[in-house]
XYZ file of C-alpha atoms in Angstrom:
754
model
C -14.696 -13.440 10.975
C -16.178 -15.591 13.581
C -15.571 -19.404 13.526
C -17.554 -21.960 15.412
C -16.256 -24.375 17.848
C -16.381 -27.463 15.229
C -14.250 -24.918 13.171
C -11.591 -24.085 15.424
C -11.182 -28.005 16.309
C -10.770 -28.656 12.434
C -8.323 -26.043 11.897
C -6.282 -27.418 15.213
C -6.005 -30.870 13.135
C -4.309 -29.055 10.041
C -1.259 -28.513 12.871
C -1.627 -31.037 15.709
C -2.443 -34.288 13.800
C 0.843 -35.446 12.307
C 2.485 -38.328 11.838
C 6.214 -39.184 12.802
C 8.288 -40.629 9.927
C 9.512 -43.449 12.188
C 6.175 -44.185 13.843
C 2.945 -45.735 12.601
C -0.388 -43.955 12.014
C -1.564 -41.323 14.424
C -3.763 -42.546 17.303
C -7.192 -41.060 17.832
C -6.061 -39.270 20.765
C -3.948 -37.147 18.381
C -6.525 -36.726 15.757
C -8.868 -35.611 18.362
C -6.376 -33.407 19.713
C -7.195 -29.505 19.724
C -5.550 -27.409 22.301
C -6.055 -23.826 22.410
C -2.998 -22.297 21.085
C -0.394 -20.869 23.582
C 2.406 -18.592 22.089
C 4.453 -21.226 22.650
C 2.840 -24.071 20.811
C 2.244 -21.376 17.790
C 5.583 -20.507 17.804
C 6.958 -23.996 17.575
C 4.419 -24.486 14.682
C 5.388 -21.741 12.443
C 8.909 -22.935 12.869
C 8.039 -26.120 11.491
C 6.280 -24.685 8.653
C 8.867 -22.504 7.817
C 11.291 -25.486 7.900
C 9.387 -27.299 5.265
C 9.713 -24.332 2.861
C 13.387 -23.854 3.900
C 14.050 -27.537 2.969
C 12.594 -26.757 -0.459
C 14.761 -23.772 -0.894
C 18.013 -25.564 0.018
C 17.452 -27.951 -3.042
C 15.968 -25.691 -5.362
C 19.124 -23.414 -4.615
C 21.302 -26.209 -5.355
C 19.690 -26.544 -8.847
C 19.726 -22.820 -9.202
C 23.489 -22.652 -8.338
C 24.519 -25.435 -10.714
C 23.158 -23.041 -13.789
C 25.959 -20.745 -12.730
C 28.558 -23.319 -11.855
C 28.711 -21.965 -8.369
C 30.589 -25.154 -6.793
C 31.960 -23.548 -3.724
C 28.134 -22.225 -2.729
C 26.548 -25.530 -3.739
C 29.094 -27.292 -1.561
C 28.101 -24.988 1.326
C 24.572 -26.443 0.973
C 25.764 -29.502 2.692
C 26.361 -30.259 6.139
C 30.132 -30.300 7.524
C 29.928 -34.166 7.339
C 27.204 -34.415 4.036
C 27.164 -37.191 1.764
C 26.774 -37.137 -1.727
C 25.615 -40.480 -3.487
C 25.482 -40.081 -7.078
C 24.762 -43.389 -8.661
C 27.752 -45.843 -7.711
C 29.687 -42.810 -6.535
C 29.717 -41.701 -2.975
C 31.870 -38.779 -1.427
C 31.516 -37.116 1.760
C 32.424 -33.902 3.209
C 32.085 -30.282 1.570
C 35.561 -30.030 -0.167
C 35.643 -33.274 -1.684
C 31.710 -32.589 -2.826
C 32.706 -29.309 -4.592
C 35.664 -30.908 -6.354
C 33.300 -33.792 -7.575
C 30.828 -31.091 -8.754
C 33.620 -29.395 -10.865
C 35.136 -32.578 -12.265
C 31.816 -33.896 -13.162
C 30.616 -30.956 -15.200
C 33.912 -30.240 -16.859
C 33.112 -27.727 -19.402
C 29.611 -28.228 -19.411
C 29.537 -25.826 -16.286
C 27.643 -22.968 -17.363
C 30.583 -20.783 -16.672
C 32.572 -21.451 -20.273
C 30.749 -19.194 -22.678
C 28.127 -21.166 -24.581
C 28.144 -24.061 -22.213
C 25.057 -25.281 -20.477
C 24.484 -27.329 -16.929
C 20.771 -26.626 -16.609
C 19.758 -28.841 -13.393
C 16.157 -29.021 -12.666
C 14.633 -30.602 -9.452
C 11.035 -30.715 -9.078
C 7.819 -32.457 -7.450
C 9.037 -31.990 -3.753
C 7.621 -34.612 -1.245
C 8.739 -33.477 2.133
C 8.391 -34.998 5.529
C 9.690 -33.150 8.348
C 10.604 -35.272 11.707
C 8.787 -35.240 14.823
C 11.662 -33.445 16.176
C 11.767 -30.774 13.764
C 15.518 -30.950 13.181
C 15.758 -33.412 10.216
C 13.666 -34.119 7.240
C 13.253 -36.589 4.072
C 12.779 -35.350 0.546
C 11.985 -37.033 -2.874
C 12.239 -35.035 -6.202
C 12.438 -35.666 -9.883
C 15.569 -34.623 -11.365
C 16.621 -33.593 -14.963
C 19.858 -32.138 -16.043
C 20.415 -30.752 -19.440
C 24.327 -30.112 -20.333
C 26.555 -28.696 -23.332
C 29.923 -27.351 -23.861
C 29.341 -25.082 -26.543
C 31.629 -27.146 -28.751
C 29.157 -29.889 -29.604
C 29.456 -32.388 -26.591
C 26.110 -32.573 -24.652
C 24.496 -34.909 -22.028
C 21.165 -35.517 -20.713
C 20.528 -37.305 -17.602
C 17.391 -37.826 -15.640
C 16.526 -39.588 -12.314
C 15.251 -39.598 -8.750
C 16.404 -38.029 -5.574
C 15.746 -39.134 -2.225
C 17.642 -36.930 0.041
C 17.968 -36.303 3.619
C 18.296 -32.818 5.466
C 19.277 -31.899 8.709
C 19.070 -28.260 10.791
C 22.379 -27.351 11.312
C 23.468 -24.198 12.847
C 20.065 -22.856 12.943
C 20.221 -23.701 8.868
C 18.898 -25.924 6.873
C 21.202 -28.293 4.904
C 21.609 -31.375 3.013
C 22.711 -34.263 5.205
C 22.616 -37.016 2.217
C 22.041 -35.890 -1.363
C 20.917 -39.642 -3.208
C 20.560 -39.494 -6.836
C 19.309 -42.772 -8.621
C 20.232 -42.326 -12.269
C 17.265 -43.564 -14.505
C 17.879 -42.443 -18.274
C 20.992 -41.022 -19.888
C 22.188 -40.051 -23.086
C 23.667 -37.531 -25.539
C 21.713 -35.074 -27.522
C 22.247 -36.851 -30.793
C 20.226 -39.910 -30.366
C 18.626 -39.126 -27.282
C 18.386 -40.889 -23.783
C 17.376 -44.351 -22.835
C 17.180 -46.469 -19.476
C 20.259 -46.495 -17.360
C 21.353 -50.199 -17.471
C 18.493 -51.804 -18.940
C 15.289 -52.331 -17.147
C 14.539 -49.889 -14.152
C 13.750 -50.544 -10.570
C 11.180 -48.971 -8.562
C 13.479 -46.426 -6.409
C 12.375 -46.918 -2.719
C 9.863 -44.676 -1.109
C 11.069 -42.708 1.981
C 7.126 -42.408 2.366
C 3.770 -44.679 3.086
C 0.881 -43.358 1.164
C -0.531 -42.289 5.203
C 2.743 -40.385 5.210
C 2.539 -38.438 2.405
C -0.728 -36.577 3.768
C 1.516 -35.749 7.021
C 4.394 -33.446 5.737
C 4.749 -32.430 9.322
C 5.212 -34.960 11.973
C 3.359 -34.319 15.695
C 5.758 -32.812 17.988
C 7.262 -34.517 20.869
C 6.986 -32.954 24.437
C 5.694 -29.732 25.562
C 6.888 -26.877 23.402
C 9.756 -24.811 24.600
C 9.388 -21.207 26.094
C 9.456 -18.593 23.419
C 10.403 -15.055 23.683
C 8.403 -14.102 20.406
C 5.698 -11.786 21.171
C 2.174 -12.194 19.279
C 3.065 -9.627 16.695
C 6.367 -11.221 15.498
C 4.364 -14.670 15.341
C 1.640 -12.595 13.406
C 4.585 -11.513 11.086
C 6.060 -14.551 10.282
C 2.621 -16.231 9.459
C 1.694 -13.154 7.165
C 5.129 -13.513 5.390
C 4.555 -17.237 4.802
C 0.985 -16.305 3.249
C 2.663 -13.769 1.396
C 5.051 -16.539 0.088
C 2.436 -18.010 -1.347
C 0.726 -15.292 -3.170
C 3.744 -14.290 -4.854
C 4.645 -18.026 -5.864
C 1.276 -18.319 -7.358
C 1.375 -15.144 -9.061
C 5.007 -16.122 -10.603
C 3.449 -19.618 -11.727
C 0.251 -18.083 -13.122
C 2.355 -15.729 -15.564
C 4.067 -18.854 -17.027
C 0.847 -20.442 -17.707
C -0.620 -17.169 -19.160
C 2.730 -17.151 -21.484
C 2.073 -20.736 -22.840
C -0.990 -19.281 -24.434
C 0.464 -15.771 -25.161
C -2.224 -14.248 -23.124
C -0.636 -10.869 -23.349
C -4.058 -8.938 -22.193
C -4.280 -11.386 -19.160
C -0.202 -10.546 -18.193
C -0.593 -7.126 -18.478
C -3.248 -7.089 -15.843
C -0.537 -8.688 -13.404
C 1.812 -5.522 -12.890
C 1.582 -2.406 -10.692
C 1.087 0.839 -12.444
C 5.009 1.954 -12.367
C 6.262 -1.648 -13.641
C 9.221 -2.262 -15.779
C 10.024 -5.255 -18.099
C 13.772 -6.199 -19.005
C 14.765 -8.792 -21.288
C 18.457 -9.233 -21.664
C 19.143 -8.461 -25.163
C 15.802 -7.268 -26.049
C 15.760 -4.183 -23.910
C 13.603 -2.326 -21.190
C 9.793 -1.506 -21.539
C 7.206 0.267 -19.327
C 4.315 2.396 -19.867
C 0.541 1.544 -20.518
C 1.495 -0.806 -23.415
C 5.232 -1.576 -22.536
C 4.497 -5.010 -21.316
C 2.604 -6.163 -24.426
C 5.328 -4.833 -26.651
C 8.064 -6.703 -24.785
C 6.319 -9.880 -24.580
C 5.278 -9.474 -28.357
C 8.808 -8.778 -29.300
C 9.862 -11.686 -27.461
C 7.626 -14.197 -28.156
C 4.985 -13.136 -30.888
C 1.345 -11.645 -31.044
C -1.366 -12.752 -28.596
C -3.081 -15.848 -28.762
C -1.669 -19.263 -30.444
C -2.832 -20.213 -34.111
C -2.741 -23.865 -35.304
C 0.378 -25.510 -35.058
C 2.169 -22.787 -32.513
C 3.471 -24.188 -29.004
C 4.956 -21.561 -26.583
C 5.239 -23.548 -23.416
C 7.048 -21.900 -20.858
C 7.614 -24.170 -17.574
C 8.591 -21.727 -14.583
C 11.051 -24.035 -12.311
C 12.684 -24.231 -8.818
C 11.240 -20.932 -7.606
C 12.603 -19.356 -4.468
C 10.488 -16.744 -3.092
C 12.058 -13.751 -0.690
C 9.509 -11.627 1.219
C 11.067 -8.487 2.250
C 10.786 -7.637 6.398
C 8.700 -4.811 5.449
C 5.964 -6.976 4.093
C 5.773 -4.542 1.017
C 8.262 -6.450 -1.490
C 9.441 -9.463 -2.778
C 11.632 -11.088 -4.770
C 11.099 -14.454 -6.801
C 13.939 -15.940 -8.678
C 12.893 -19.129 -11.032
C 15.022 -21.318 -13.869
C 12.766 -21.384 -17.323
C 12.593 -24.243 -19.616
C 10.688 -23.506 -22.761
C 9.528 -25.592 -25.877
C 8.992 -23.786 -28.633
C 7.498 -24.561 -32.296
C 5.626 -24.383 -35.559
C 4.164 -27.359 -37.120
C 3.588 -25.237 -40.061
C 7.234 -24.482 -40.850
C 8.598 -27.888 -39.396
C 10.550 -25.583 -36.747
C 11.296 -26.230 -33.218
C 13.358 -24.542 -30.633
C 14.516 -25.015 -26.370
C 14.994 -21.930 -24.538
C 16.529 -21.987 -21.389
C 16.112 -18.905 -19.242
C 16.236 -17.416 -15.475
C 13.636 -14.855 -14.183
C 14.261 -12.895 -11.272
C 11.059 -10.777 -10.665
C 10.163 -8.488 -8.045
C 6.915 -7.788 -6.533
C 5.081 -5.113 -4.535
C 2.244 -5.131 -2.010
C -0.537 -2.635 -2.594
C -3.705 -2.672 -0.618
C -2.878 -6.359 0.835
C -2.445 -7.550 -3.156
C 0.680 -8.352 -4.869
C 1.693 -7.280 -7.994
C 4.555 -7.467 -10.704
C 6.746 -4.557 -10.187
C 9.643 -5.822 -12.310
C 9.703 -8.567 -14.804
C 13.496 -9.621 -15.376
C 14.165 -12.537 -18.219
C 17.675 -13.487 -18.835
C 17.905 -15.884 -22.175
C 20.792 -18.251 -21.196
C 20.683 -20.360 -24.394
C 18.212 -20.678 -27.042
C 18.673 -23.654 -29.511
C 17.330 -25.076 -32.747
C 15.843 -28.349 -31.898
C 17.401 -30.531 -34.823
C 20.768 -29.335 -33.712
C 20.613 -28.832 -29.971
C 22.252 -26.657 -27.411
C 25.703 -28.463 -27.670
C 27.025 -25.535 -30.124
C 25.807 -22.827 -27.784
C 22.704 -22.399 -29.299
C 21.607 -19.944 -32.060
C 23.649 -17.165 -30.913
C 26.471 -18.545 -28.715
C 27.648 -16.148 -26.095
C 31.370 -14.913 -26.279
C 31.498 -13.993 -22.888
C 30.843 -15.917 -19.556
C 27.018 -14.937 -18.759
C 26.701 -12.882 -15.582
C 23.606 -14.417 -13.574
C 21.041 -12.481 -12.035
C 21.438 -12.383 -8.363
C 20.451 -15.142 -6.467
C 17.948 -15.174 -3.236
C 19.335 -15.784 -0.146
C 17.599 -18.654 1.395
C 18.787 -17.963 5.432
C 16.530 -18.889 7.760
C 13.557 -16.952 8.322
C 13.758 -17.028 12.123
C 17.508 -15.521 11.779
C 15.816 -12.373 10.065
C 15.028 -8.988 11.312
C 11.477 -7.912 12.017
C 10.395 -4.387 11.542
C 8.631 -3.169 14.794
C 4.945 -4.062 14.961
C 2.229 -1.404 15.506
C 0.954 -3.544 18.625
C -2.337 -4.536 17.561
C -4.232 -7.024 19.710
C -4.169 -10.664 18.019
C -6.280 -13.533 18.548
C -4.260 -16.662 18.639
C -6.657 -19.102 17.070
C -7.136 -16.922 14.066
C -3.343 -16.993 13.760
C -3.527 -20.683 14.177
C -5.982 -20.608 11.485
C -4.009 -18.653 8.933
C -0.924 -20.775 9.702
C -2.980 -23.467 8.982
C -3.835 -22.239 5.633
C -0.221 -21.766 4.909
C 0.542 -25.118 5.424
C -2.219 -26.279 3.532
C -0.285 -25.114 0.720
C 2.705 -27.757 1.423
C 0.511 -30.313 2.265
C -1.478 -30.177 -0.955
C 1.784 -29.958 -3.044
C 2.817 -33.470 -1.221
C -0.217 -35.008 -2.159
C -0.092 -33.572 -5.775
C 3.494 -35.017 -6.169
C 2.604 -38.354 -4.298
C 0.180 -39.173 -7.006
C 2.715 -38.465 -9.598
C 5.323 -40.720 -7.896
C 2.753 -43.893 -7.277
C 1.450 -43.478 -10.798
C 4.870 -43.446 -12.395
C 5.643 -46.603 -10.711
C 2.010 -48.247 -11.422
C 1.521 -48.547 -7.801
C -2.002 -48.757 -7.960
C -3.246 -49.832 -4.878
C -0.839 -47.012 -3.025
C -2.251 -44.438 -5.133
C -6.110 -45.233 -4.617
C -5.283 -45.010 -0.884
C -4.348 -41.253 -1.073
C -7.602 -40.488 -1.975
C -10.338 -38.963 0.218
C -13.268 -41.559 1.103
C -15.276 -39.473 -1.340
C -12.457 -38.666 -3.619
C -12.617 -39.193 -7.310
C -10.316 -39.438 -10.360
C -10.418 -38.988 -14.016
C -9.207 -41.974 -15.958
C -7.852 -40.791 -19.212
C -10.265 -40.554 -21.915
C -12.956 -42.746 -20.122
C -14.355 -40.834 -16.972
C -14.308 -40.421 -13.219
C -14.128 -43.282 -10.490
C -15.543 -42.415 -7.003
C -13.846 -43.891 -3.929
C -10.295 -45.039 -3.322
C -11.390 -48.557 -3.917
C -12.825 -47.954 -7.433
C -9.951 -45.716 -8.314
C -7.330 -48.305 -7.462
C -9.550 -50.843 -9.443
C -9.631 -48.431 -12.250
C -5.686 -48.073 -12.346
C -5.461 -51.912 -12.353
C -8.222 -52.160 -15.375
C -5.870 -49.686 -17.280
C -2.506 -50.794 -16.638
C -2.543 -54.267 -14.959
C -1.990 -55.577 -11.636
C 1.990 -55.139 -11.899
C 4.065 -56.751 -9.527
C 7.341 -56.935 -11.059
C 9.807 -54.205 -9.980
C 11.726 -53.916 -12.930
C 10.320 -51.940 -16.023
C 11.446 -51.774 -19.677
C 10.127 -48.405 -20.099
C 8.541 -45.645 -17.674
C 6.350 -42.404 -18.242
C 6.755 -39.826 -15.721
C 4.036 -37.600 -14.414
C 6.168 -34.620 -13.192
C 3.746 -31.937 -11.749
C 5.622 -28.990 -11.814
C 4.785 -25.132 -11.556
C 1.583 -25.560 -8.970
C -0.840 -22.778 -8.378
C -2.736 -23.410 -5.055
C -5.153 -21.812 -3.580
C -6.186 -22.731 -0.036
C -9.533 -22.252 1.833
C -10.150 -19.690 4.233
C -10.263 -22.583 7.315
C -7.139 -24.231 5.671
C -8.718 -27.566 5.324
C -8.994 -27.800 1.405
C -7.041 -26.764 -1.792
C -7.227 -26.192 -5.096
C -4.201 -26.952 -7.075
C -3.231 -26.157 -10.962
C -0.086 -28.043 -12.123
C 1.401 -29.109 -15.283
C 1.661 -32.509 -16.947
C 5.318 -32.517 -18.074
C 5.935 -36.034 -19.029
C 9.147 -37.249 -20.027
C 9.391 -40.927 -21.175
C 12.250 -43.293 -21.236
C 12.895 -47.174 -22.319
C 15.554 -49.834 -23.310
C 15.221 -49.587 -26.754
C 14.260 -46.004 -28.247
C 14.924 -42.627 -27.195
C 12.454 -40.692 -24.548
C 10.360 -37.474 -25.427
C 7.884 -35.461 -23.756
C 4.464 -34.434 -23.676
C 2.426 -31.903 -22.099
C -1.003 -31.343 -20.449
C -2.902 -29.595 -17.415
C -4.378 -30.929 -14.045
C -7.058 -29.325 -12.332
C -6.961 -31.103 -8.590
C -8.409 -30.664 -5.135
C -7.093 -32.059 -1.942
C -8.829 -31.874 1.641
C -7.682 -32.712 5.019
C -9.813 -35.872 6.453
C -9.245 -36.917 9.713
C -6.207 -34.825 10.127
C -4.623 -36.180 7.274
C -4.272 -34.602 3.399
C -5.827 -36.413 0.901
C -6.799 -36.034 -2.906
C -10.465 -34.986 -3.258
C -10.401 -35.035 -7.105
C -7.808 -35.241 -10.087
C -8.760 -34.097 -13.641
C -6.544 -34.140 -16.311
C -6.815 -32.102 -19.713
C -4.736 -34.006 -21.924
C -2.735 -33.593 -24.270
C -2.265 -30.116 -25.205
C 0.975 -31.306 -27.223
C 3.170 -34.223 -27.811
C 6.289 -35.195 -29.246
C 6.772 -37.292 -32.445
C 9.675 -39.210 -31.100
C 13.056 -37.728 -29.702
C 14.376 -37.117 -33.217
C 11.364 -35.556 -34.849
C 9.812 -33.732 -31.768
C 6.824 -31.553 -31.146
C 7.029 -29.676 -34.682
C 6.616 -32.786 -36.904
C 3.030 -33.704 -35.772
C 0.584 -33.832 -38.343
C -2.720 -32.659 -38.104
C -5.643 -35.271 -37.436
C -8.000 -35.452 -40.881
C -11.387 -34.405 -40.312
C -12.588 -37.619 -41.745
C -11.104 -39.769 -38.952
C -13.177 -41.185 -36.464
C -12.883 -40.416 -32.700
C -11.100 -42.969 -31.122
C -14.008 -44.630 -28.562
C -13.370 -44.063 -24.753
C -11.469 -47.262 -23.201
C -13.015 -49.431 -20.684
C -17.053 -48.243 -20.888
C -18.114 -51.754 -21.125
C -15.195 -53.860 -19.164
C -14.909 -51.529 -16.346
C -17.561 -48.399 -16.569
C -16.652 -45.191 -14.755
C -19.144 -43.355 -12.235
C -19.217 -40.522 -14.506
C -18.302 -40.433 -18.137
C -16.649 -37.489 -19.889
C -19.492 -37.130 -22.069
C -21.869 -36.711 -19.186
C -19.977 -33.640 -18.026
C -20.689 -32.304 -21.371
C -19.370 -29.089 -23.299
C -16.108 -28.620 -20.638
C -14.922 -32.017 -22.336
C -16.290 -31.788 -25.244
C -13.166 -31.342 -27.327
C -10.762 -33.910 -25.371
C -10.772 -37.442 -26.185
C -13.603 -39.293 -24.935
C -15.708 -36.171 -24.862
C -19.014 -35.348 -26.362
C -17.597 -33.742 -29.309
C -14.739 -34.276 -31.900
C -11.768 -33.885 -29.977
C -8.749 -31.793 -30.819
C -5.594 -33.083 -31.241
C -2.080 -31.561 -31.695
C -1.148 -29.374 -33.796
C -4.835 -28.286 -33.221
C -5.030 -26.067 -30.439
C -6.964 -27.019 -27.380
C -9.013 -24.890 -25.307
C -7.104 -24.110 -21.972
C -9.510 -24.126 -19.062
C -8.651 -22.125 -15.583
C -10.124 -22.501 -11.931
C -9.195 -19.367 -10.791
C -9.327 -15.675 -11.938
C -6.740 -13.229 -12.891
C -4.871 -13.175 -9.350
C -4.220 -9.396 -9.653
C -7.507 -7.845 -11.555
C -9.869 -10.713 -10.814
C -10.774 -10.987 -14.394
C -12.683 -14.164 -15.342
C -10.685 -16.034 -18.112
C -12.492 -17.148 -21.262
C -12.620 -20.746 -20.342
C -13.445 -20.760 -16.611
C -14.357 -24.043 -14.441
C -14.020 -23.248 -10.548
C -14.239 -25.957 -8.326
C -13.643 -29.640 -9.311
C -14.504 -30.385 -13.109
C -17.036 -32.913 -12.253
C -18.726 -31.281 -9.561
C -21.364 -29.450 -11.953
C -22.921 -32.848 -13.051
C -22.486 -34.384 -9.483
C -23.202 -31.742 -6.838
C -22.840 -34.078 -4.265
C -19.320 -34.589 -5.286
C -18.227 -31.078 -4.177
C -16.242 -29.784 -1.354
C -19.422 -27.777 -0.151
C -21.666 -30.627 -0.415
C -19.282 -32.635 2.230
C -18.371 -30.199 5.041
C -15.279 -28.271 3.265
C -15.064 -24.627 2.044
C -14.286 -23.886 -1.564
C -11.102 -21.975 -1.807
C -11.466 -18.246 -3.060
C -10.868 -18.256 -6.965
C -9.157 -14.939 -6.813
C -9.083 -11.577 -5.308
C -11.802 -9.737 -3.626
C -12.739 -6.729 -5.616
C -13.693 -3.472 -3.921
C -15.173 -0.287 -5.553
C -16.405 2.921 -3.755
C -18.601 5.537 -4.685
C -18.153 8.769 -2.668
C -21.794 10.690 -2.727
C -21.852 14.240 -1.507
C -25.406 15.649 -0.484
C -27.165 18.953 -0.580
C -27.697 20.944 1.603
C -23.881 20.878 3.005
C -25.302 20.306 6.426
C -25.874 16.446 5.639
C -23.013 14.326 5.895
C -21.293 12.788 3.052
C -21.524 8.915 2.363
C -19.724 6.006 0.952
C -21.185 3.227 -0.963
C -18.787 0.085 -1.143
C -19.410 -2.748 -3.595
C -17.632 -6.213 -2.788
C -17.466 -9.102 -5.430
C -15.744 -12.203 -5.918
C -15.962 -14.505 -8.859
C -19.223 -15.601 -10.539
C -21.487 -17.535 -7.831
C -19.141 -16.800 -4.808
C -21.369 -15.622 -2.313
C -20.458 -12.277 -0.657
C -21.298 -11.817 2.988
C -19.974 -10.405 6.290
C -18.771 -6.732 7.003
C -17.179 -3.489 5.803
C -15.035 -1.374 7.848
C -13.840 2.144 7.224
C -10.475 3.169 8.688
C -8.735 6.157 9.129
C -5.042 6.681 7.790
C -3.921 5.008 10.955
C -6.075 1.973 11.059
C -8.587 3.073 13.489
C -12.102 1.698 12.906
C -14.342 4.909 12.004
C -17.395 2.858 10.909
C -18.382 -0.928 10.020
C -21.547 -2.010 8.358
C -22.772 -5.535 7.627
C -22.851 -6.307 3.507
C -26.544 -6.605 1.960
C -26.856 -7.698 -1.671
C -22.943 -6.915 -2.172
C -22.723 -3.445 -1.027
C -22.839 -1.339 2.242
C -23.527 2.369 2.244
C -22.676 4.263 5.583
C -22.395 7.619 6.447
C -18.468 9.222 7.194
C -18.250 10.039 10.658
C -17.954 13.824 11.653
C -14.868 14.769 9.557
C -13.380 18.329 9.299
C -13.230 20.195 6.125
C -10.503 19.285 3.746
C -8.643 16.282 2.375
C -8.845 13.052 4.321
C -7.041 9.833 3.501
C -9.390 6.789 4.479
C -9.279 2.846 4.120
C -11.989 0.811 3.113
C -11.235 -2.802 4.651
C -13.137 -5.915 4.192
C -11.853 -8.688 6.533
C -12.956 -11.776 4.120
C -15.571 -14.385 4.573
C -15.848 -18.252 4.333
C -15.498 -17.461 0.921
C -13.764 -14.775 -0.019
C -10.319 -13.152 0.996
C -9.753 -9.927 2.609
C -9.360 -7.107 0.545
C -8.718 -3.011 1.107
C -8.953 -0.171 -0.706
C -7.406 3.503 -0.107
C -9.353 6.372 -0.601
C -9.048 10.410 -0.862
C -12.245 12.497 -0.044
C -12.310 15.968 0.129
C -15.023 17.509 2.343
């Protein structure tokens, strides 16, 4: 694949144009810098992208360990002089931190049979310092506790943490938790100490777009080879693919899309569900999931939301297998029966890479507690355990740089192309930062700050009305909807968690598409909080070296709670005779594009062109990507930004960016023999992406050792080339598509007989 000089310069910006946490916005010199990468500079950049991942893994590991009461291991995640500040409590040193963890949990520790200590930290906004040795991070936090003897507690708040590189490992140097809401299951939670303040941000709007600060000085001399650097970059990209696959599984589960889930597996897969059994074979996955959660598809009043949280991915040094461990929080219900339940689970899944594509090898689910919504989990749930749960094995989070690398084949590497691939991996984290910055600013109704994280031509959907174009219009729409709030104290808050992201990055690493949940816990001084659920479809871009939001679209609501006591199962269907609520602010502050103008895509949402569907009616579930393994197009498919089919000039392509690939590139072959036998047989190769994605580039034919035997340019989605002179007998060949500006690379193994 060949990239012009303008593209290479832009790729360099992804890694060079960064912001120090202690300095003002980068100068024009930094933005314009586009050095040709060297092994030294590339190795430093790899370490910094890895560092952002490792910081996230440390925090997620702390959450996962808490579920099992692993206090010694939890304290080991802190530096020797690490500090824990939990509200008004301040403790320093690992031994004291370990003792506090144990004392604070008491019998609600996840160890005692029937107990629960589900700690959740999500929505990371991470900034790595210029020296690469420290970082700051903001997280949303929730904690569900029970002792199995009817004692419960729910806590929610915000973390503003500090991290340090210590002895080659990332550790927590300061865990600072701000309690925001608290309560028992019976009666629910309310604000802590009355009206709530705005928790200070460690970042400015500009700094949200620079997750890695610009390095200081020349890069140190490295002993790493190009093969080793390429291996580590590939591992970062593999992590992205596995994490996306783990999260995509959760979205399919929400809708009981068992056919789609079945396509995520390798041929020799297994499904293990603790207490239910082990399944495999052609229909095993479907049998397991139907037995665990019910038949395919949702009918009116059925809720099956399964959030996949705190995901840690570990790719084996071989690059052929991987493990992903997550915690799960499920909200289940049937409004027809006025029945609802909670389900806390642990996933520990294994994956295998076949023909450059990751697939599920083993799906393993360990239910921790399933509890009736009315009663709660305080008594240990519906079937209390009588013995301590043995948790699935934890995933090690040792630094990637300390792990062994298998010998590489010694192929030649283009350093600029490696830099592009690294920029693509880093784009995953840049997009996640912007997604969560949006949520934090909207939580606090900081309209100016929220507007300033959008690109110059960015657009945002204002709920039930339409899209506003440009940061200024986005800011003014926020003010029109919520007011120009200056009082830092608030009696109530609706939080905008955006967990479980599926992030697709463009081939050049300058744009990304992101799917995330809206998980919306609310709290107030006077009434118990509750939850709502919706889905975001967003895009982000690298603009002048800084990550910004390009488009925000929200499909809401898929379900809503009818207060804490009644929950989501006590929703009443809206009478067919009820008129639709009119879109807000159409006359007082009209959008640049209304939901009605977008047409069918928005017709079932409030403010759209048709009768909107309201929970417990089942809303259509839209996807911007295809099945990440099979490439199958979902029933409701809308790639790219939602308003861009109506406003093509708002699209990424119209503004000099690439659209990220929507799924795997598919290869099909046809081996043609000929008569008389003196003519060489030929191979036809068909290359396809998603609907509307152009297919261009070349296809290569390799032997089993990777030697290129032939190379042919694609015409109308296919190539046909004669095989080289091969002796009679069986031959193992590889068809390889290197990728293009719109499609990812792909390969397919062939066995032919001549």
